[in-house]
């Protein structure tokens, strides 16, 4: 396949959960899984697509869970943001081993390990075909990495958000629990909100809707799935107007 002529999108946001990096383990990072996902990203990068990434931190620390156990919510959320930086650095390392120039861009200033978020600089990295991994969420407590991904996707003028999950799209109920779960080929933003379909949190869906940014939900466990959808193949659900 040659460059972007045969792809539906030229610049995309890939949003994955921290749990996606755990593999079969129960906590932390599973290096072979990180490497596998990095290869998926490389396969799309090789098509000429400009890639932004946001990775959650739930494999290390989840602010809401810390808050539920009695920790002050703002502190818990900041700890969750730091977990996303750890995941971003792991992904940067895996991508650079594959020869992909990558920048970790943090919403919390930590100059020794990541660049500060400056929109114009980040856009320039993308133009130079570097992968940009946006870490530390929005830099604010009470906002999820879903919202951070949607915010950065809009700021970077991405044409779609690709939400990598464990299932191949959006279902009316959990397909792991219900055999009669039905997958949607496409669904509107308002349906996602009204039916509580759990694609992303409500503020992220509303932000995508207000800016006409499609969300494509696909299985990150399917080898070649990310590349396949950009080539117009594969099973997925698109969330749009």
Short mmCIF file of the C-alpha atoms (twelve columns), coordinates in Angstrom:
data_MODEL
# 
_entry.id   MODEL 
# 
loop_
_atom_site.group_PDB 
_atom_site.id 
_atom_site.type_symbol 
_atom_site.label_atom_id 
_atom_site.label_alt_id 
_atom_site.label_comp_id 
_atom_site.label_asym_id 
_atom_site.label_seq_id 
_atom_site.Cartn_x 
_atom_site.Cartn_y 
_atom_site.Cartn_z 
_atom_site.pdbx_PDB_model_num 
ATOM 1   C CA . UNK A 1   0.000   0.000   0.000  1 
ATOM 2   C CA . UNK A 2   1.264   3.451   -0.848 1 
ATOM 3   C CA . UNK A 3   0.944   6.545   1.257  1 
ATOM 4   C CA . UNK A 4   -2.238  8.291   2.231  1 
ATOM 5   C CA . UNK A 5   -3.905  8.002   -1.198 1 
ATOM 6   C CA . UNK A 6   -5.527  4.742   -0.122 1 
ATOM 7   C CA . UNK A 7   -6.325  5.705   3.461  1 
ATOM 8   C CA . UNK A 8   -9.504  7.374   4.627  1 
ATOM 9   C CA . UNK A 9   -7.636  9.645   7.061  1 
ATOM 10  C CA . UNK A 10  -4.349  11.517  6.976  1 
ATOM 11  C CA . UNK A 11  -4.099  12.430  10.674 1 
ATOM 12  C CA . UNK A 12  -5.685  10.397  13.452 1 
ATOM 13  C CA . UNK A 13  -5.816  10.073  17.227 1 
ATOM 14  C CA . UNK A 14  -5.344  6.571   18.686 1 
ATOM 15  C CA . UNK A 15  -6.818  6.277   22.171 1 
ATOM 16  C CA . UNK A 16  -6.069  3.146   24.155 1 
ATOM 17  C CA . UNK A 17  -6.557  2.249   27.793 1 
ATOM 18  C CA . UNK A 18  -3.716  1.608   30.176 1 
ATOM 19  C CA . UNK A 19  -5.192  -1.867  30.668 1 
ATOM 20  C CA . UNK A 20  -4.422  -2.597  27.002 1 
ATOM 21  C CA . UNK A 21  -0.718  -2.590  27.930 1 
ATOM 22  C CA . UNK A 22  -1.134  -5.228  30.657 1 
ATOM 23  C CA . UNK A 23  -1.509  -8.202  28.336 1 
ATOM 24  C CA . UNK A 24  -2.458  -11.195 30.470 1 
ATOM 25  C CA . UNK A 25  -0.989  -9.723  33.648 1 
ATOM 26  C CA . UNK A 26  -3.069  -8.085  36.381 1 
ATOM 27  C CA . UNK A 27  -1.018  -4.922  36.895 1 
ATOM 28  C CA . UNK A 28  1.545   -2.721  35.209 1 
ATOM 29  C CA . UNK A 29  3.172   -3.147  31.809 1 
ATOM 30  C CA . UNK A 30  3.650   -6.308  29.756 1 
ATOM 31  C CA . UNK A 31  6.584   -5.443  27.429 1 
ATOM 32  C CA . UNK A 32  5.642   -7.942  24.645 1 
ATOM 33  C CA . UNK A 33  2.136   -6.406  24.537 1 
ATOM 34  C CA . UNK A 34  3.570   -2.885  24.376 1 
ATOM 35  C CA . UNK A 35  5.801   -4.022  21.496 1 
ATOM 36  C CA . UNK A 36  2.866   -5.626  19.669 1 
ATOM 37  C CA . UNK A 37  0.830   -2.419  19.861 1 
ATOM 38  C CA . UNK A 38  3.877   -0.409  18.752 1 
ATOM 39  C CA . UNK A 39  4.105   -2.625  15.649 1 
ATOM 40  C CA . UNK A 40  0.428   -1.914  14.913 1 
ATOM 41  C CA . UNK A 41  1.158   1.816   15.153 1 
ATOM 42  C CA . UNK A 42  4.202   1.432   12.898 1 
ATOM 43  C CA . UNK A 43  2.137   -0.365  10.254 1 
ATOM 44  C CA . UNK A 44  -0.189  2.654   10.070 1 
ATOM 45  C CA . UNK A 45  2.697   5.125   10.228 1 
ATOM 46  C CA . UNK A 46  4.225   3.316   7.239  1 
ATOM 47  C CA . UNK A 47  1.068   4.188   5.274  1 
ATOM 48  C CA . UNK A 48  1.958   7.856   5.645  1 
ATOM 49  C CA . UNK A 49  -0.656  8.587   8.299  1 
ATOM 50  C CA . UNK A 50  0.196   11.150  10.990 1 
ATOM 51  C CA . UNK A 51  -0.504  9.660   14.414 1 
ATOM 52  C CA . UNK A 52  -1.352  11.148  17.805 1 
ATOM 53  C CA . UNK A 53  -1.768  8.870   20.814 1 
ATOM 54  C CA . UNK A 54  -3.298  9.092   24.271 1 
ATOM 55  C CA . UNK A 55  -2.841  6.157   26.658 1 
ATOM 56  C CA . UNK A 56  -4.781  5.795   29.895 1 
ATOM 57  C CA . UNK A 57  -3.173  4.968   33.223 1 
ATOM 58  C CA . UNK A 58  -5.557  2.383   34.673 1 
ATOM 59  C CA . UNK A 59  -2.949  -0.400  34.579 1 
ATOM 60  C CA . UNK A 60  -0.932  1.511   37.191 1 
ATOM 61  C CA . UNK A 61  -3.304  3.835   39.029 1 
ATOM 62  C CA . UNK A 62  -6.857  5.012   38.455 1 
ATOM 63  C CA . UNK A 63  -7.837  8.265   40.142 1 
ATOM 64  C CA . UNK A 64  -11.505 7.350   40.567 1 
ATOM 65  C CA . UNK A 65  -10.638 4.118   42.367 1 
ATOM 66  C CA . UNK A 66  -8.213  5.918   44.653 1 
ATOM 67  C CA . UNK A 67  -10.889 8.494   45.376 1 
ATOM 68  C CA . UNK A 68  -13.433 5.762   46.129 1 
ATOM 69  C CA . UNK A 69  -11.062 4.338   48.726 1 
ATOM 70  C CA . UNK A 70  -10.942 7.611   50.634 1 
ATOM 71  C CA . UNK A 71  -8.121  9.463   48.889 1 
ATOM 72  C CA . UNK A 72  -8.738  13.114  48.104 1 
ATOM 73  C CA . UNK A 73  -9.988  13.193  44.477 1 
ATOM 74  C CA . UNK A 74  -7.660  15.865  43.119 1 
ATOM 75  C CA . UNK A 75  -4.568  14.115  44.494 1 
ATOM 76  C CA . UNK A 76  -5.788  10.767  43.161 1 
ATOM 77  C CA . UNK A 77  -6.349  12.254  39.691 1 
ATOM 78  C CA . UNK A 78  -2.856  13.755  39.598 1 
ATOM 79  C CA . UNK A 79  -1.440  10.342  40.493 1 
ATOM 80  C CA . UNK A 80  -3.413  8.874   37.598 1 
ATOM 81  C CA . UNK A 81  -1.926  11.509  35.273 1 
ATOM 82  C CA . UNK A 82  1.585   10.475  36.320 1 
ATOM 83  C CA . UNK A 83  0.694   6.868   35.501 1 
ATOM 84  C CA . UNK A 84  -0.155  7.941   31.931 1 
ATOM 85  C CA . UNK A 85  3.311   9.473   31.603 1 
ATOM 86  C CA . UNK A 86  4.902   6.142   32.557 1 
ATOM 87  C CA . UNK A 87  2.826   4.372   29.890 1 
ATOM 88  C CA . UNK A 88  3.679   7.030   27.300 1 
ATOM 89  C CA . UNK A 89  7.411   6.620   27.958 1 
ATOM 90  C CA . UNK A 90  7.102   2.836   27.592 1 
ATOM 91  C CA . UNK A 91  5.318   3.247   24.244 1 
ATOM 92  C CA . UNK A 92  7.861   5.839   23.089 1 
ATOM 93  C CA . UNK A 93  10.670  3.385   23.824 1 
ATOM 94  C CA . UNK A 94  8.920   0.581   21.906 1 
ATOM 95  C CA . UNK A 95  8.217   2.814   18.896 1 
ATOM 96  C CA . UNK A 96  11.753  4.183   18.739 1 
ATOM 97  C CA . UNK A 97  13.115  0.625   18.797 1 
ATOM 98  C CA . UNK A 98  11.140  0.200   15.559 1 
ATOM 99  C CA . UNK A 99  12.715  3.337   14.094 1 
ATOM 100 C CA . UNK A 100 9.699   5.648   14.576 1 
ATOM 101 C CA . UNK A 101 10.627  9.105   15.887 1 
ATOM 102 C CA . UNK A 102 8.322   9.749   18.833 1 
ATOM 103 C CA . UNK A 103 7.672   12.640  21.195 1 
ATOM 104 C CA . UNK A 104 6.035   12.397  24.617 1 
ATOM 105 C CA . UNK A 105 4.207   15.663  25.289 1 
ATOM 106 C CA . UNK A 106 3.016   16.166  28.853 1 
ATOM 107 C CA . UNK A 107 0.272   18.473  30.115 1 
ATOM 108 C CA . UNK A 108 2.204   18.577  33.421 1 
ATOM 109 C CA . UNK A 109 5.650   20.143  33.104 1 
ATOM 110 C CA . UNK A 110 8.442   17.596  33.616 1 
ATOM 111 C CA . UNK A 111 11.205  18.735  31.302 1 
ATOM 112 C CA . UNK A 112 13.577  15.891  32.072 1 
ATOM 113 C CA . UNK A 113 11.278  13.220  30.624 1 
ATOM 114 C CA . UNK A 114 8.792   14.929  28.291 1 
ATOM 115 C CA . UNK A 115 8.135   18.082  26.310 1 
ATOM 116 C CA . UNK A 116 5.602   20.586  27.635 1 
ATOM 117 C CA . UNK A 117 2.412   20.855  25.590 1 
ATOM 118 C CA . UNK A 118 2.751   23.651  23.026 1 
ATOM 119 C CA . UNK A 119 0.182   23.218  20.279 1 
ATOM 120 C CA . UNK A 120 2.192   24.648  17.393 1 
ATOM 121 C CA . UNK A 121 5.253   22.590  18.289 1 
ATOM 122 C CA . UNK A 122 3.150   19.421  18.463 1 
ATOM 123 C CA . UNK A 123 1.620   20.150  15.053 1 
ATOM 124 C CA . UNK A 124 5.109   20.593  13.637 1 
ATOM 125 C CA . UNK A 125 6.157   17.195  15.019 1 
ATOM 126 C CA . UNK A 126 3.203   15.620  13.208 1 
ATOM 127 C CA . UNK A 127 4.105   17.384  9.973  1 
ATOM 128 C CA . UNK A 128 7.582   15.873  10.307 1 
ATOM 129 C CA . UNK A 129 5.934   12.422  10.620 1 
ATOM 130 C CA . UNK A 130 6.779   11.995  14.296 1 
ATOM 131 C CA . UNK A 131 4.307   10.155  16.509 1 
ATOM 132 C CA . UNK A 132 3.065   12.414  19.320 1 
ATOM 133 C CA . UNK A 133 2.004   10.746  22.570 1 
ATOM 134 C CA . UNK A 134 0.035   13.163  24.739 1 
ATOM 135 C CA . UNK A 135 0.485   12.323  28.426 1 
ATOM 136 C CA . UNK A 136 -0.868  13.548  31.773 1 
ATOM 137 C CA . UNK A 137 -4.411  13.961  30.460 1 
ATOM 138 C CA . UNK A 138 -5.531  17.571  30.168 1 
ATOM 139 C CA . UNK A 139 -3.369  18.496  33.180 1 
ATOM 140 C CA . UNK A 140 -6.550  19.005  35.206 1 
ATOM 141 C CA . UNK A 141 -8.237  16.743  37.757 1 
ATOM 142 C CA . UNK A 142 -11.822 15.564  37.159 1 
ATOM 143 C CA . UNK A 143 -11.143 15.029  33.426 1 
ATOM 144 C CA . UNK A 144 -10.516 11.574  31.967 1 
ATOM 145 C CA . UNK A 145 -8.008  10.549  29.322 1 
ATOM 146 C CA . UNK A 146 -11.007 10.074  26.986 1 
ATOM 147 C CA . UNK A 147 -11.677 13.799  27.283 1 
ATOM 148 C CA . UNK A 148 -7.950  14.529  26.888 1 
ATOM 149 C CA . UNK A 149 -7.833  12.451  23.698 1 
ATOM 150 C CA . UNK A 150 -10.849 14.279  22.240 1 
ATOM 151 C CA . UNK A 151 -9.451  17.686  23.220 1 
ATOM 152 C CA . UNK A 152 -6.016  16.981  21.700 1 
ATOM 153 C CA . UNK A 153 -7.578  15.434  18.593 1 
ATOM 154 C CA . UNK A 154 -9.499  18.657  18.010 1 
ATOM 155 C CA . UNK A 155 -6.465  20.845  18.715 1 
ATOM 156 C CA . UNK A 156 -4.291  18.794  16.344 1 
ATOM 157 C CA . UNK A 157 -6.989  18.839  13.622 1 
ATOM 158 C CA . UNK A 158 -7.220  15.034  13.612 1 
ATOM 159 C CA . UNK A 159 -9.822  13.635  11.246 1 
ATOM 160 C CA . UNK A 160 -10.966 10.829  13.558 1 
ATOM 161 C CA . UNK A 161 -10.413 9.235   16.943 1 
ATOM 162 C CA . UNK A 162 -9.609  5.518   16.855 1 
ATOM 163 C CA . UNK A 163 -10.632 3.934   20.160 1 
ATOM 164 C CA . UNK A 164 -8.816  0.609   20.565 1 
ATOM 165 C CA . UNK A 165 -10.716 -1.772  22.867 1 
ATOM 166 C CA . UNK A 166 -11.021 -5.488  23.604 1 
ATOM 167 C CA . UNK A 167 -14.102 -5.863  21.379 1 
ATOM 168 C CA . UNK A 168 -14.629 -5.125  17.693 1 
ATOM 169 C CA . UNK A 169 -17.067 -2.249  18.055 1 
ATOM 170 C CA . UNK A 170 -19.930 -0.852  20.122 1 
ATOM 171 C CA . UNK A 171 -22.539 -3.292  21.420 1 
ATOM 172 C CA . UNK A 172 -25.942 -2.730  23.007 1 
ATOM 173 C CA . UNK A 173 -24.659 -4.678  26.045 1 
ATOM 174 C CA . UNK A 174 -21.446 -6.335  27.163 1 
ATOM 175 C CA . UNK A 175 -20.677 -9.103  24.616 1 
ATOM 176 C CA . UNK A 176 -18.432 -10.836 27.171 1 
ATOM 177 C CA . UNK A 177 -21.464 -11.355 29.432 1 
ATOM 178 C CA . UNK A 178 -24.368 -11.624 26.986 1 
ATOM 179 C CA . UNK A 179 -24.356 -13.935 23.974 1 
ATOM 180 C CA . UNK A 180 -27.240 -12.019 22.373 1 
ATOM 181 C CA . UNK A 181 -25.367 -8.673  22.423 1 
ATOM 182 C CA . UNK A 182 -25.817 -6.835  19.120 1 
ATOM 183 C CA . UNK A 183 -23.025 -4.825  17.489 1 
ATOM 184 C CA . UNK A 184 -23.774 -1.474  15.872 1 
ATOM 185 C CA . UNK A 185 -22.174 -0.696  12.498 1 
ATOM 186 C CA . UNK A 186 -22.680 2.973   13.226 1 
ATOM 187 C CA . UNK A 187 -24.312 4.939   15.986 1 
ATOM 188 C CA . UNK A 188 -24.909 8.629   16.671 1 
ATOM 189 C CA . UNK A 189 -23.312 10.628  19.473 1 
ATOM 190 C CA . UNK A 190 -26.756 11.222  20.999 1 
ATOM 191 C CA . UNK A 191 -27.578 7.496   20.985 1 
ATOM 192 C CA . UNK A 192 -24.310 6.766   22.790 1 
ATOM 193 C CA . UNK A 193 -25.246 9.291   25.473 1 
ATOM 194 C CA . UNK A 194 -28.911 8.288   25.751 1 
ATOM 195 C CA . UNK A 195 -28.257 4.531   25.855 1 
ATOM 196 C CA . UNK A 196 -25.145 4.809   28.054 1 
ATOM 197 C CA . UNK A 197 -23.190 2.661   25.590 1 
ATOM 198 C CA . UNK A 198 -19.876 3.291   27.330 1 
ATOM 199 C CA . UNK A 199 -17.799 4.222   24.287 1 
ATOM 200 C CA . UNK A 200 -16.203 7.146   26.124 1 
ATOM 201 C CA . UNK A 201 -17.332 9.306   28.996 1 
ATOM 202 C CA . UNK A 202 -20.103 11.811  28.370 1 
ATOM 203 C CA . UNK A 203 -17.905 14.926  28.245 1 
ATOM 204 C CA . UNK A 204 -15.657 13.324  25.591 1 
ATOM 205 C CA . UNK A 205 -18.658 12.299  23.460 1 
ATOM 206 C CA . UNK A 206 -20.173 15.784  23.762 1 
ATOM 207 C CA . UNK A 207 -16.864 17.418  22.766 1 
ATOM 208 C CA . UNK A 208 -16.566 15.118  19.731 1 
ATOM 209 C CA . UNK A 209 -20.190 15.795  18.764 1 
ATOM 210 C CA . UNK A 210 -19.843 19.560  19.036 1 
ATOM 211 C CA . UNK A 211 -16.844 19.474  16.683 1 
ATOM 212 C CA . UNK A 212 -18.073 16.774  14.283 1 
ATOM 213 C CA . UNK A 213 -15.186 14.444  15.125 1 
ATOM 214 C CA . UNK A 214 -15.982 10.779  14.317 1 
ATOM 215 C CA . UNK A 215 -15.007 8.064   16.803 1 
ATOM 216 C CA . UNK A 216 -14.092 4.652   15.379 1 
ATOM 217 C CA . UNK A 217 -14.233 1.787   17.883 1 
ATOM 218 C CA . UNK A 218 -12.269 -1.341  16.962 1 
ATOM 219 C CA . UNK A 219 -10.483 -4.293  18.550 1 
ATOM 220 C CA . UNK A 220 -6.869  -3.665  19.462 1 
ATOM 221 C CA . UNK A 221 -6.476  -7.422  20.002 1 
ATOM 222 C CA . UNK A 222 -7.132  -8.128  16.307 1 
ATOM 223 C CA . UNK A 223 -3.736  -8.284  14.524 1 
ATOM 224 C CA . UNK A 224 -3.603  -5.674  11.780 1 
ATOM 225 C CA . UNK A 225 -6.925  -4.200  12.880 1 
ATOM 226 C CA . UNK A 226 -5.759  -0.587  13.093 1 
ATOM 227 C CA . UNK A 227 -4.160  -0.675  9.653  1 
ATOM 228 C CA . UNK A 228 -7.075  -2.631  8.175  1 
ATOM 229 C CA . UNK A 229 -9.682  -0.059  9.150  1 
ATOM 230 C CA . UNK A 230 -7.609  2.765   7.676  1 
ATOM 231 C CA . UNK A 231 -7.453  0.704   4.481  1 
ATOM 232 C CA . UNK A 232 -11.243 0.394   4.493  1 
ATOM 233 C CA . UNK A 233 -11.437 -3.161  5.858  1 
ATOM 234 C CA . UNK A 234 -12.175 -4.829  9.167  1 
ATOM 235 C CA . UNK A 235 -15.023 -4.809  11.691 1 
ATOM 236 C CA . UNK A 236 -15.652 -1.640  13.652 1 
ATOM 237 C CA . UNK A 237 -18.302 0.823   14.784 1 
ATOM 238 C CA . UNK A 238 -18.274 4.476   13.803 1 
ATOM 239 C CA . UNK A 239 -19.832 7.093   16.099 1 
ATOM 240 C CA . UNK A 240 -20.924 10.187  14.182 1 
ATOM 241 C CA . UNK A 241 -23.754 12.703  13.745 1 
# 
